PDB file of C-alpha atoms and ligand atoms in Angstrom:
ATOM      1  CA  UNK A 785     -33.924  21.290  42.226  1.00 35.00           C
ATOM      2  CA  UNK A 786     -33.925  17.525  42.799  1.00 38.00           C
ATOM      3  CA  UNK A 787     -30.616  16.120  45.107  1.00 45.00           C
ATOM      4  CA  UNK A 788     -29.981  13.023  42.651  1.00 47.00           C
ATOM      5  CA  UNK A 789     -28.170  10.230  45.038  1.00 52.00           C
ATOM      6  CA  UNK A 790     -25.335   8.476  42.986  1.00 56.00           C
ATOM      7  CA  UNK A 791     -23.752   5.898  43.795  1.00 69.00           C
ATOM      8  CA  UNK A 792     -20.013   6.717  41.850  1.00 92.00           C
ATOM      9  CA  UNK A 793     -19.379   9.675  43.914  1.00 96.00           C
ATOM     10  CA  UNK A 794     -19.276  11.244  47.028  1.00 96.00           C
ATOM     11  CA  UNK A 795     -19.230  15.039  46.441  1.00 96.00           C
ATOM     12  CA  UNK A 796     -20.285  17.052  43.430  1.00 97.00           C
ATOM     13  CA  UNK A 797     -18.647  20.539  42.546  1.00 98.00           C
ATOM     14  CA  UNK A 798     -19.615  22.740  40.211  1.00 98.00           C
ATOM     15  CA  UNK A 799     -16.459  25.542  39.200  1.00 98.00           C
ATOM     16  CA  UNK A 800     -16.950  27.764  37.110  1.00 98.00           C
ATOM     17  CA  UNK A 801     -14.223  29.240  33.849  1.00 98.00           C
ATOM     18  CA  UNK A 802     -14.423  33.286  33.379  1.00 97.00           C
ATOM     19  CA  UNK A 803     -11.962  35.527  31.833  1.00 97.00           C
ATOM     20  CA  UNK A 804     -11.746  37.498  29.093  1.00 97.00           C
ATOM     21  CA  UNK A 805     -12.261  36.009  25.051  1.00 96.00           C
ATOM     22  CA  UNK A 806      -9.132  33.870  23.661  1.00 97.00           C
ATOM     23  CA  UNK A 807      -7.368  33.389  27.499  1.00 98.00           C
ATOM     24  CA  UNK A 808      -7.369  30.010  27.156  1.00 98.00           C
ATOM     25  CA  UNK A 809     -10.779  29.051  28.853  1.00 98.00           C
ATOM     26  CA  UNK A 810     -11.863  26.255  26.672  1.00 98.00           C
ATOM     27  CA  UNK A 811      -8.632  24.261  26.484  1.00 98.00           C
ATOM     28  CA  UNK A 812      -7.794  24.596  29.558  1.00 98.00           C
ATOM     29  CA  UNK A 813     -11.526  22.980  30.013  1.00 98.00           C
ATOM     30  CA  UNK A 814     -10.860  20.158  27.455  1.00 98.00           C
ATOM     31  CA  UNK A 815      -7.147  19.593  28.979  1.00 98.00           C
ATOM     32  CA  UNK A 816      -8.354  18.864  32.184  1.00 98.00           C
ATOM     33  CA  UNK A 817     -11.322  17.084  31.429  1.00 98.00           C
ATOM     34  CA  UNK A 818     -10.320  15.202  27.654  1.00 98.00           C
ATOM     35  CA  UNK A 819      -6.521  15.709  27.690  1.00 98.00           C
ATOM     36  CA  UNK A 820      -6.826  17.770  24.517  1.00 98.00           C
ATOM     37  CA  UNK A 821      -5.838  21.078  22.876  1.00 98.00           C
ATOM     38  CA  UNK A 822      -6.820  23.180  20.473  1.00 96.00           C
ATOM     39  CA  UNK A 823      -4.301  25.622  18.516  1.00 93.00           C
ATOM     40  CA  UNK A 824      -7.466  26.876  16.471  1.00 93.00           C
ATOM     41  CA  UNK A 825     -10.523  27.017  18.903  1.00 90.00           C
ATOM     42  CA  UNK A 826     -13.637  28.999  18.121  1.00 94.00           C
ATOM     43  CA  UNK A 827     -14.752  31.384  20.353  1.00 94.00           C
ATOM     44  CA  UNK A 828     -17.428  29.697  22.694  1.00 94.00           C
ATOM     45  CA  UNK A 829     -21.007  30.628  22.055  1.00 90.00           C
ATOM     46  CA  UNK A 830     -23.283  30.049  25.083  1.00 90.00           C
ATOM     47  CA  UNK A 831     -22.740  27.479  27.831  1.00 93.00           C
ATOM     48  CA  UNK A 832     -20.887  24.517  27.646  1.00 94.00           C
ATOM     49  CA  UNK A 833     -19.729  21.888  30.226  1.00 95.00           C
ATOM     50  CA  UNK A 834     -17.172  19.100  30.953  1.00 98.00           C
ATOM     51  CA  UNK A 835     -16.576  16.367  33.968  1.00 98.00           C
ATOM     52  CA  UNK A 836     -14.137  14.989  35.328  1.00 98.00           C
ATOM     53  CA  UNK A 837     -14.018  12.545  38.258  1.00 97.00           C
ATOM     54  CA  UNK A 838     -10.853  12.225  40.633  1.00 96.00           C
ATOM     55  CA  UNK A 839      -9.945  11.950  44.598  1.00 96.00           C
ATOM     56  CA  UNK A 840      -9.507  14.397  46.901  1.00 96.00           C
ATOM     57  CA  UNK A 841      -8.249  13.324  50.715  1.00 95.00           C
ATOM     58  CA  UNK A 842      -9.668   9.911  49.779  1.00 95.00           C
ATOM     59  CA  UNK A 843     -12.937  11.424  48.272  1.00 96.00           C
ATOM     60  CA  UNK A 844     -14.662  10.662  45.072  1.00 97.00           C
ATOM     61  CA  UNK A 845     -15.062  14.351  43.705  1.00 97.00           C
ATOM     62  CA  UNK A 846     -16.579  15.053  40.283  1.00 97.00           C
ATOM     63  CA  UNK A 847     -16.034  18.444  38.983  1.00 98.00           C
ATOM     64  CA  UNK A 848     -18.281  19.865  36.934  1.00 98.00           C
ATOM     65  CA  UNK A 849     -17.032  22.661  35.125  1.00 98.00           C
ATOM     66  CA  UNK A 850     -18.581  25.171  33.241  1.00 98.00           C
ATOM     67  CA  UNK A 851     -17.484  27.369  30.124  1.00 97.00           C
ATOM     68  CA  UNK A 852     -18.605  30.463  28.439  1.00 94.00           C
ATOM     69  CA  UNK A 853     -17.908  33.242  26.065  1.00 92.00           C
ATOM     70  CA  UNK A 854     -15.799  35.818  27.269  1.00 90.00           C
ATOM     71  CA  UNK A 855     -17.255  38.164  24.911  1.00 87.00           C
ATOM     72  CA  UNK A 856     -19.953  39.754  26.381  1.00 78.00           C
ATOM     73  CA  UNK A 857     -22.432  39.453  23.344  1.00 75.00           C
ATOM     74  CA  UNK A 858     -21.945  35.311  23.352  1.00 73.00           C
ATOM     75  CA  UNK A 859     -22.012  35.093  26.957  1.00 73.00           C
ATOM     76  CA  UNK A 860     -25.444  33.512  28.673  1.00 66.00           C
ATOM     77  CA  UNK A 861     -27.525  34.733  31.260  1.00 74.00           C
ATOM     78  CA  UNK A 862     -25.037  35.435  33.938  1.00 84.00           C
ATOM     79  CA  UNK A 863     -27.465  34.907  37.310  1.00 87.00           C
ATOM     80  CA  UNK A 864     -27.744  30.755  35.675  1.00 90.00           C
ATOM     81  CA  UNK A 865     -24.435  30.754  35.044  1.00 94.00           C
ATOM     82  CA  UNK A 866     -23.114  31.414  38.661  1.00 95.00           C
ATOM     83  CA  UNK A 867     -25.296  29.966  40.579  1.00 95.00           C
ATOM     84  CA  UNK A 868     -24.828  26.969  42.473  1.00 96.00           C
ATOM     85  CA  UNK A 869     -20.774  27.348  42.207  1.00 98.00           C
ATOM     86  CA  UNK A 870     -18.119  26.898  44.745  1.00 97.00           C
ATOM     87  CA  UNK A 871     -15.060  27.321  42.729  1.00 98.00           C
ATOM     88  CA  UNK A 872     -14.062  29.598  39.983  1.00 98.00           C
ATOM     89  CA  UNK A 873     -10.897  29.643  37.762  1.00 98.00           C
ATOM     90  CA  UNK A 874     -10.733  33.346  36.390  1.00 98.00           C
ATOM     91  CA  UNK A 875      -8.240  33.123  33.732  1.00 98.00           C
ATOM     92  CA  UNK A 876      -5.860  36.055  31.839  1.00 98.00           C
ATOM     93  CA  UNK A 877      -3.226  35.537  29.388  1.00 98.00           C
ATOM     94  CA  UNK A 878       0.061  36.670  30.611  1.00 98.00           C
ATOM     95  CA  UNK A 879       0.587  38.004  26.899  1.00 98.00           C
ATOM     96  CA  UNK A 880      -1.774  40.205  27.082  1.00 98.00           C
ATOM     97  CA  UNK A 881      -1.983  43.013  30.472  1.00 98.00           C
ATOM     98  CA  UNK A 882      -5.541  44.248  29.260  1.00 98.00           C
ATOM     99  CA  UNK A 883      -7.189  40.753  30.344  1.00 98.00           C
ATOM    100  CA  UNK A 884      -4.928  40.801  33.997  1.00 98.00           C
ATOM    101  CA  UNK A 885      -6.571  44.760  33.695  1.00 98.00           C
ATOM    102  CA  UNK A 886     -10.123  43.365  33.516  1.00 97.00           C
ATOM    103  CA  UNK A 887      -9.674  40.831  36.406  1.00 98.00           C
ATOM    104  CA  UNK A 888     -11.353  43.370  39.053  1.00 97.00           C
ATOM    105  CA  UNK A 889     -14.230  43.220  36.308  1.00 96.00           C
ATOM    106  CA  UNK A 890     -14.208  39.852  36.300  1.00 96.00           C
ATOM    107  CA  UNK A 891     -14.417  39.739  40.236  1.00 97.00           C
ATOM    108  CA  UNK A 892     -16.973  42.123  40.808  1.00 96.00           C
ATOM    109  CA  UNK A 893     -18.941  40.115  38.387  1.00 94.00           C
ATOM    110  CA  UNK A 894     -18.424  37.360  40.896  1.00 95.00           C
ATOM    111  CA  UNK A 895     -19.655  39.367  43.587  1.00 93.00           C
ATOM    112  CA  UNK A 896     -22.718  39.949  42.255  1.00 93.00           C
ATOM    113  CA  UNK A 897     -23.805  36.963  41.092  1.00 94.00           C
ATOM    114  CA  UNK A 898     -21.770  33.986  43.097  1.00 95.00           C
ATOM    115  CA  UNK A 899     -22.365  32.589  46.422  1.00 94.00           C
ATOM    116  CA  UNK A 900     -19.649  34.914  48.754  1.00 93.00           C
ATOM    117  CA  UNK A 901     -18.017  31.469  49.556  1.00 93.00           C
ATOM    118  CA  UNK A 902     -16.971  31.147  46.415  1.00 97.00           C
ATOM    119  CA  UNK A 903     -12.950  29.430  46.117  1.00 98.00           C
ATOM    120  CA  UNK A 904     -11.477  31.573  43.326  1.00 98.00           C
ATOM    121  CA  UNK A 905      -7.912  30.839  41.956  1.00 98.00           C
ATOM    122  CA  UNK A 906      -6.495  33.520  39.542  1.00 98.00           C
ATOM    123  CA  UNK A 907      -4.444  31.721  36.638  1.00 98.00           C
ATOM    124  CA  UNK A 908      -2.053  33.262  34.259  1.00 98.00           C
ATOM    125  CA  UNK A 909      -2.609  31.231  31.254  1.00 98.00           C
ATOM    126  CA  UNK A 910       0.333  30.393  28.042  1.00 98.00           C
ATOM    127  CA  UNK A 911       2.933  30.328  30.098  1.00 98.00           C
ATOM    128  CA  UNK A 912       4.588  28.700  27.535  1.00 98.00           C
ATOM    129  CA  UNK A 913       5.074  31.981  25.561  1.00 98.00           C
ATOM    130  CA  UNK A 914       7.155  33.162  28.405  1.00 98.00           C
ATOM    131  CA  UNK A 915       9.272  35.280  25.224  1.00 98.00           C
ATOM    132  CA  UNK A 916       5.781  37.170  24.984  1.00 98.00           C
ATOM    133  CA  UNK A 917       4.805  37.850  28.181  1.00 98.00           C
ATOM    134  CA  UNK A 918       3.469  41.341  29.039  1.00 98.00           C
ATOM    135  CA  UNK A 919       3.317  41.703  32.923  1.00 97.00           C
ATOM    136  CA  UNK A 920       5.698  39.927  35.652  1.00 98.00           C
ATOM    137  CA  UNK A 921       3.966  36.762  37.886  1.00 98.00           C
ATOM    138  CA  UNK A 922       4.439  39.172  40.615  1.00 98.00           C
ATOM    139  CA  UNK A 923       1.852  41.768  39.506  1.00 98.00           C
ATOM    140  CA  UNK A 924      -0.835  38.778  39.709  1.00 98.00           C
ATOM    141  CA  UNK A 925       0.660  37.618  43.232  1.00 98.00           C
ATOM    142  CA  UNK A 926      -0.361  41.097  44.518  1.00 98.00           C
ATOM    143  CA  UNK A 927      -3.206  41.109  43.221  1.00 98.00           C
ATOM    144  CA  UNK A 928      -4.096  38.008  43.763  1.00 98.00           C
ATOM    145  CA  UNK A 929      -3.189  38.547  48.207  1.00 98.00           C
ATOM    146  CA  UNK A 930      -4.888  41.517  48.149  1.00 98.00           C
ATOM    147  CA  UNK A 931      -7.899  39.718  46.897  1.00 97.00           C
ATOM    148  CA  UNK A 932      -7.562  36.531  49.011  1.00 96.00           C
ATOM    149  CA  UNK A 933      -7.171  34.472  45.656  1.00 98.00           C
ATOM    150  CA  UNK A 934      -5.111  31.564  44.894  1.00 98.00           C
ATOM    151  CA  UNK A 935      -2.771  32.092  41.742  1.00 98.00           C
ATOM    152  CA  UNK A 936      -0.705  30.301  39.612  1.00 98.00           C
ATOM    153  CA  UNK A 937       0.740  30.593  36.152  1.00 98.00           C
ATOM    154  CA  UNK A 938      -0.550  27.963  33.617  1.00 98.00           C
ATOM    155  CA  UNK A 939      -0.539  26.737  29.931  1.00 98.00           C
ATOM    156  CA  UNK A 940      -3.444  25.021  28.356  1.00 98.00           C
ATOM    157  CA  UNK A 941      -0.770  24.042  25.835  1.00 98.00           C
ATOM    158  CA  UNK A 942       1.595  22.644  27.701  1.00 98.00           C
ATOM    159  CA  UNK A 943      -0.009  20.834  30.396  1.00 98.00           C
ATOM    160  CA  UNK A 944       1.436  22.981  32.941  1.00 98.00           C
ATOM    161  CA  UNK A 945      -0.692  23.648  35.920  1.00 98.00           C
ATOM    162  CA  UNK A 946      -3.695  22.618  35.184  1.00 98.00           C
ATOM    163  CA  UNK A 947      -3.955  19.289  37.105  1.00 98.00           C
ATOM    164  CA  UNK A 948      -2.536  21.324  39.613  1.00 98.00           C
ATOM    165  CA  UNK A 949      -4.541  24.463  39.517  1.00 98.00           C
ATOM    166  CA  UNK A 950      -8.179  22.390  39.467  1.00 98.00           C
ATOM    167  CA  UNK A 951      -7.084  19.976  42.499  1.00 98.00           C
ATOM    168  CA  UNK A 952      -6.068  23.105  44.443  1.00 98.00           C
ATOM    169  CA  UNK A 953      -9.570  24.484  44.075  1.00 98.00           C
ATOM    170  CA  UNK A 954     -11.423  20.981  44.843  1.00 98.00           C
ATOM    171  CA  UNK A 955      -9.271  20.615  48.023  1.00 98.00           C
ATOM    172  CA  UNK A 956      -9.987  24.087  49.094  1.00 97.00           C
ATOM    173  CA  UNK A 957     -13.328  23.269  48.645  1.00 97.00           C
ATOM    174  CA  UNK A 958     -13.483  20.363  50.122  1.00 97.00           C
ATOM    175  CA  UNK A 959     -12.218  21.486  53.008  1.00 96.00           C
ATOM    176  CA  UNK A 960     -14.695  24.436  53.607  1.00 95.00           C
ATOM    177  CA  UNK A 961     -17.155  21.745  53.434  1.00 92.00           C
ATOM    178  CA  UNK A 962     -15.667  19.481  55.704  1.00 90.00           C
ATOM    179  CA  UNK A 963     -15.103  22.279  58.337  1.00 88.00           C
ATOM    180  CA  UNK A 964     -19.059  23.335  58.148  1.00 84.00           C
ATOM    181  CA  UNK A 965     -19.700  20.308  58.663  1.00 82.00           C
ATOM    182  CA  UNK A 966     -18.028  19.311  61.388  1.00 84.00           C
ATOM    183  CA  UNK A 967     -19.102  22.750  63.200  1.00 85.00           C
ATOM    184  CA  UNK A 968     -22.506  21.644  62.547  1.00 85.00           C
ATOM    185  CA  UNK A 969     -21.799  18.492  64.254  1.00 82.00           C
ATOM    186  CA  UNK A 970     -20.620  20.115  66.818  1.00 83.00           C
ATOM    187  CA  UNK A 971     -23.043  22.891  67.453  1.00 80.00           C
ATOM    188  CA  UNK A 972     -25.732  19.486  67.195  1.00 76.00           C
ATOM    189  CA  UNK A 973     -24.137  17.738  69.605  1.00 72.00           C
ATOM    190  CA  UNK A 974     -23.754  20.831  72.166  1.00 70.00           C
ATOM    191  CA  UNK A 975     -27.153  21.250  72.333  1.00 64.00           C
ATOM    192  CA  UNK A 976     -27.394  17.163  73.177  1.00 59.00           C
ATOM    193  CA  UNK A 977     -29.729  16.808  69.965  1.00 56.00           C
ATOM    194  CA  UNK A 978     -28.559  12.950  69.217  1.00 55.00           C
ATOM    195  CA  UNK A 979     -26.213  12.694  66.132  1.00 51.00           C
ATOM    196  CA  UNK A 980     -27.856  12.283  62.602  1.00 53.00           C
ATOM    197  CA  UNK A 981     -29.682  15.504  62.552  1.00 47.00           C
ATOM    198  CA  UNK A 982     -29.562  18.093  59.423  1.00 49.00           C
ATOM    199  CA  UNK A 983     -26.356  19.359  58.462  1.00 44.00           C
ATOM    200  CA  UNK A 984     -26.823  22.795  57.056  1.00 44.00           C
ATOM    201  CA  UNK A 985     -24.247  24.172  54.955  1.00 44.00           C
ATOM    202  CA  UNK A 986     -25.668  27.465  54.598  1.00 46.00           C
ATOM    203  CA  UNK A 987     -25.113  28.904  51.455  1.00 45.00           C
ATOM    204  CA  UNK A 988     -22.076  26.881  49.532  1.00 46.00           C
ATOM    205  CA  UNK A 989     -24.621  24.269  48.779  1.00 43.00           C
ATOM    206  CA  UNK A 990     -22.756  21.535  49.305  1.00 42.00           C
ATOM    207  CA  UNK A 991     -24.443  18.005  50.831  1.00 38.00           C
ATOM    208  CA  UNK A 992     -22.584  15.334  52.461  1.00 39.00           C
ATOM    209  CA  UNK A 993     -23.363  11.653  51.296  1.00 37.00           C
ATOM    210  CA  UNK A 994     -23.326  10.984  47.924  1.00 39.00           C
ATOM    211  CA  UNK A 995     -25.536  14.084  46.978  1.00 37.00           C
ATOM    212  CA  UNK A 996     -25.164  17.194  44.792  1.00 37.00           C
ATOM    213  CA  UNK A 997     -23.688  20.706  45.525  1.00 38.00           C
ATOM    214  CA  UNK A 998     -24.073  22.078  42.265  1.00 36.00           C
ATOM    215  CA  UNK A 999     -27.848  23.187  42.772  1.00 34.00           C
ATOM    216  CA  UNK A1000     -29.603  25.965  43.486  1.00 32.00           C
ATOM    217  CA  UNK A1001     -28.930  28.080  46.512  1.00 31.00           C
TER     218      UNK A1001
HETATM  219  N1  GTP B1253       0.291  29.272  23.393  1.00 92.11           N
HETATM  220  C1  GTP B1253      -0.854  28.977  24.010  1.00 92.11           C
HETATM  221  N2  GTP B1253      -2.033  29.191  23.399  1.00 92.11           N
HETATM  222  C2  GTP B1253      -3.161  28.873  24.065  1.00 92.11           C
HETATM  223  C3  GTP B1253      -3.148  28.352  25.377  1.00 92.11           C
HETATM  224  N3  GTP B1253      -4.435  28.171  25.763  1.00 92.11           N
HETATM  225  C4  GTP B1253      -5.194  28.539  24.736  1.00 92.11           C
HETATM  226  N4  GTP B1253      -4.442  28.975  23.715  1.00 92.11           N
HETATM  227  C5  GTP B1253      -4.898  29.478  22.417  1.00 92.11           C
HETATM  228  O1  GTP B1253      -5.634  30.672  22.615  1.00 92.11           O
HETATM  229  C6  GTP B1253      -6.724  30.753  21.720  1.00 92.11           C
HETATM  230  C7  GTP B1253      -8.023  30.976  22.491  1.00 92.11           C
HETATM  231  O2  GTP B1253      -8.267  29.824  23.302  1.00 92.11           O
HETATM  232  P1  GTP B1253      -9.737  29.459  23.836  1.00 92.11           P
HETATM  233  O3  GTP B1253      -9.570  28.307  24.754  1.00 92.11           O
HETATM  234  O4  GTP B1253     -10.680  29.298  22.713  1.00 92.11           O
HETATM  235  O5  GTP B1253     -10.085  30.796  24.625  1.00 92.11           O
HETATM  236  P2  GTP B1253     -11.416  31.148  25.458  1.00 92.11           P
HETATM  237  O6  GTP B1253     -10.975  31.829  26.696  1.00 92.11           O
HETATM  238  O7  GTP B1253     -12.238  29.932  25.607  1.00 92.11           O
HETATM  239  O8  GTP B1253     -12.160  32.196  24.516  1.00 92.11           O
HETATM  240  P3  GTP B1253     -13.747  32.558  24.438  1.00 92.11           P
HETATM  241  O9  GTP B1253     -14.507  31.273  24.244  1.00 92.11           O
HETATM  242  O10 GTP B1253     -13.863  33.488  23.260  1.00 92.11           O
HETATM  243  O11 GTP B1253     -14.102  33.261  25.707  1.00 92.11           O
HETATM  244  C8  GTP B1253      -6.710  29.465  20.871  1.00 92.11           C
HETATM  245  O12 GTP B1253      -6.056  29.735  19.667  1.00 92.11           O
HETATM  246  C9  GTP B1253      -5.882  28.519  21.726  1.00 92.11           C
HETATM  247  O13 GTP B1253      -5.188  27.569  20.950  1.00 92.11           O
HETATM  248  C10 GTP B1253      -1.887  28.150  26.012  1.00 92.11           C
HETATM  249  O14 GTP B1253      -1.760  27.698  27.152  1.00 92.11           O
HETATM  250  N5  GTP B1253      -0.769  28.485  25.279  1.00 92.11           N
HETATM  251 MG1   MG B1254     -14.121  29.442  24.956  1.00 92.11          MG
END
């Protein structure tokens, strides 16, 4: 896939949403990216995605995120769907312990298909129905250090979180980057090749100067 240069950012991330159907996926999608919520949302049939540009460390990052079904008979081809991504927000409702049950599904899903870089936060979404809630924070926060995730609670509905949960993952990202590329830089000038040569990555995809990391590994 074509690296397409442009000129209104430096970095470009691709995240992806997973969880199971009626989390929250969507509007937390369209609250982050539109401001907007949906007490009525469809279920999501195929692929969709949103942007949103914003600054991270005195970057210009756009995030492109991408949504899809939770339901398994909606959901697109998984391997297209994955690949290319550096961050993932898996989301479970806090109302409801059989999608925080399916979150090791959800993760060896990752596994198989995403790059093993991958920044994952964990999100307990409607937050705001705090008087419905059917397992503790604390159960996630486990879960969530035995898996080396972030985690935080959100709501969609509210506003809560989300800002904070989608600039945690860009920073975390960006700062992967930023160390693998400075290694590289490192390693380069070690072995006294001048400065200005190749910076590889490796797998997370992710080019320096104005390029794209949302391609193809
Ligand atoms: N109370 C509350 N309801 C929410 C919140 N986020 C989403 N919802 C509601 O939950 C329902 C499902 O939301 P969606 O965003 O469509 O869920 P989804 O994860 O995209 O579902 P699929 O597309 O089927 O995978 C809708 O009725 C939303 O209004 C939230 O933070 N709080
Ligand atoms: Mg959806």
């Amino acid at each position: 896939m074509a690296y397409k240069v442009d000129q209104e950012y430096d970095y470009l991330f691709k995240i992806v949403l997973i969880g199971d159907s009626g989390v929250g996926k969507s509007n937390i999608l369209s609250r982050f990216t539109r401001n907007e919520f949906c007490l009525e949302s469809k279920s999501t049939i195929g692929v969709e995605f949103a942007t949103r540009t914003l600054q991270v460390e005195g970057k210009t990052v756009k995030a492109q995120i991408w949504d899809t079904a939770g339901q398994e008979r909606y959901r697109a081809i998984t391997s297209a769907y994955y690949r290319g991504a550096v961050g993932a927000l898996l989301v479970y409702d806090i109302t409801k312990r059989q999608t925080f049950d399916n979150v090791q599904r959800w993760l060896r899903e990752l596994r198989d298909h995403a790059d093993s870089n991958i920044v994952i936060m964990l999100a307990g979404n409607k937050a705001d129905l705090n008087h419905l809630r059917s397992l503790p924070a604390e159960d996630a926060q486990i879960l969530a250090e035995k898996e080396g995730l972030s985690f935080l609670e959100t709501s969609a509905l509210e506003a809560f979180n989300i800002e904070k949960a989608f600039q945690a993952i860009l920073l975390d990202i960006y700062h992967i980057i930023s160390r693998k590329a400075l290694a590289a830089q490192e390693g380069a000038s070690s072995n006294g090749l001048p400065h200005g040569t190749t910076i590889n990555v490796s797998n997370l995809s992710a080019i320096r100067n104005k390029a794209t990391c949302c391609t193809a590994n």
